[in-house]
Amino acid sequence: MELQALLNAAKWPAPFLFLSWHFMSTLNNMQTEQATSLGQRALPIVELDELNPASSVLAAKLMQFNESHARPYDFVALRLAIFDQYGNIEAGLLGATGWQWLNIDIVFVDPARRNIGLGRAMVQRAIVMAQARGCIGVMLDTFDFQARGFYEKLGFVVFGELHDMPPGHRRYWLRREI
């Protein structure tokens, strides 16, 4: 069905009609599937690519909902890196603080530089920074082939586990109060 016919048949609300031309043309070119119907009309489920502005709209709507039930978003990035004398990255940590927690997304240490304290130093530095930002805890996830033991030596405890993620392995969620 052409986009205009789809819009006319579904009687889309006015705000939908003001989305960018990119989104509209993307919608027109994507395959849609009929979803659960609401009343008498079936709504299409559309796969979004990463550039689609609807992704930002969805994120903003969820943030607005969350803030109406919790506290305002106060998330601030926390990024650390260790460079060698040539400017190459030896190790790094990426995360963010918010709602009084540090969420560590990535900790990476070059394999040739492991077991000399770089990872420990970065996590400890991130914890000090998080405490200065008013955080009460740290959370992260790791896989069985990554660094669970490393984090447990730093005082983290497992609070969640998922089997076969990826297949044949386990994913762990860990936390630590600070």
C-alpha atoms as one frame of an Amber mdcrd trajectory, in Angstrom:
protein
   0.000   0.000   0.000   1.358   3.455  -0.847   2.193   5.760   2.070  -0.590
   8.261   1.349  -3.179   5.488   1.105  -1.849   4.007   4.349  -2.166   7.356
   6.116  -5.661   7.969   4.765  -6.909   4.475   5.611  -5.490   4.550   9.143
  -6.617   8.127   9.925  -3.267   8.850  11.573  -3.227  11.649  14.179  -2.020
  15.058  13.014   1.397  14.967  14.804   2.335  11.901  12.758   1.876  13.888
   9.544   4.549  16.395  10.579   7.396  13.903  10.878  10.339  14.546   8.616
  10.308  13.707   4.927  13.122  11.214   5.571  10.962   9.237   7.937   7.987
   9.339   5.603   9.999   8.170   2.612  11.660   5.479   4.726   8.261   4.304
   5.911   7.049   4.180   2.322   9.985   1.978   1.308   9.930  -0.409   4.267
   7.957  -3.580   4.498   5.254  -3.397   7.099   3.354  -6.132   8.793  -0.087
  -5.917  10.256  -0.016  -5.855  14.031  -2.476  -6.200  16.807  -5.541  -4.202
  15.970  -6.931  -1.456  18.154 -10.636  -1.201  17.622 -11.298  -1.564  13.891
  -7.909  -0.561  12.451  -4.752  -2.633  12.254  -1.561  -0.726  12.972   1.582
  -1.458  10.953   4.790  -2.456  12.723   7.685  -0.706  10.981  11.350  -1.619
  11.381  13.383   1.555  12.034  16.959   2.117  10.962  19.379   3.974  13.250
  18.948   7.274  11.386  15.182   7.308  11.628  13.979  10.294  13.710  11.237
   8.154  15.229  13.949   6.491  17.354  14.675   9.810  19.081  10.972  10.455
  19.558  10.544   7.063  21.226  13.532   7.656  23.519  12.190  11.090  24.496
   8.754   9.651  25.260  10.259   6.955  27.495  12.431   9.533  29.284   9.368
  11.709  29.896   7.444   8.738  31.295  10.356   7.672  33.516  10.861  11.177
  34.871   7.160  11.387  35.755   7.630   8.358  38.035  11.223   8.697  39.223
  13.436  11.748  39.339  14.761  13.884  36.493  17.482  12.379  34.341  20.875
  13.455  35.618  23.012  11.115  33.526  26.551  12.289  32.828  29.085  10.357
  30.775  32.164   8.987  32.506  34.994   8.114  30.126  38.540   7.159  31.010
  41.487   6.082  28.874  45.128   5.196  29.318  47.435   6.033  26.410  50.965
   4.900  25.696  53.754   7.340  24.844  52.707   7.229  21.152  49.068   8.084
  21.786  47.741   4.534  21.347  44.956   3.451  23.676  46.175   0.851  26.166
  42.938   0.678  28.167  39.636   2.435  28.561  36.398   2.593  30.529  33.077
   3.964  29.262  30.045   4.497  31.422  27.708   7.072  32.897  26.473   8.207
  36.267  22.817   8.885  36.903  20.111   8.332  39.465  22.923   7.863  42.017
  24.481   4.906  40.185  27.499   4.407  37.974  26.736   2.140  35.043  29.938
   0.807  33.479  29.322  -0.157  29.854  32.820  -1.023  28.648  36.144  -1.819
  30.278  38.888  -2.820  27.875  42.568  -3.465  28.462  44.855  -4.361  25.565
  45.718  -8.063  25.918  49.442  -7.262  25.966  48.896  -4.922  28.946  46.663
  -7.105  31.130  47.513  -8.235  34.673  49.530  -5.121  35.516  46.727  -3.174
  37.249  45.381  -0.948  34.464  41.812  -2.290  34.664  41.773  -2.129  38.464
  43.097   1.441  38.392  40.430   2.565  35.922  37.545   0.957  37.836  38.806
   2.426  41.117  39.163   5.863  39.513  35.648   5.607  38.070  34.299   4.705
  41.525  35.978   7.734  43.100  34.512   9.956  40.374  31.069   8.376  40.864
  31.205   8.972  44.612  32.069  12.627  43.952  28.922  12.766  41.787  26.811
  11.392  44.649  26.557   7.772  43.521  25.753   4.977  45.962  26.534   2.001
  43.720  28.052   0.631  40.522  26.537  -1.834  38.073  27.906  -3.563  34.987
  27.618  -6.714  32.934  30.189  -9.186  31.641  30.383 -12.585  29.980  31.905
 -15.823  31.234  34.753 -15.362  28.730  35.475 -11.826  29.942  36.141 -10.615
  33.462  33.684 -11.892  36.075  36.476 -12.953  38.443  38.220  -9.612  38.000
  35.108  -7.713  39.088  34.431 -10.055  42.000  37.986  -9.385  43.294  37.019
  -5.689  43.266  34.005  -6.352  45.491  31.267  -6.775  42.874  28.579  -9.431
  43.366  26.478 -11.190  40.739  22.789 -10.303  40.846  21.712 -11.723  37.505
  22.712 -14.456  35.095  21.538 -15.380  31.600  22.410 -18.785  30.128  23.212
 -19.215  26.422  23.890 -15.523  25.801  25.713 -15.881  23.437  25.009 -19.561
  22.747  27.220 -21.790  24.891  28.122 -18.952  27.268  26.703 -16.943  30.147
  26.147 -13.256  30.712  26.353 -11.852  34.251  25.116  -8.630  35.829  27.128
  -7.417  38.798  26.779  -4.617  41.339  28.758  -3.029  44.113  27.728  -0.535
  46.729  30.120   2.362  47.207
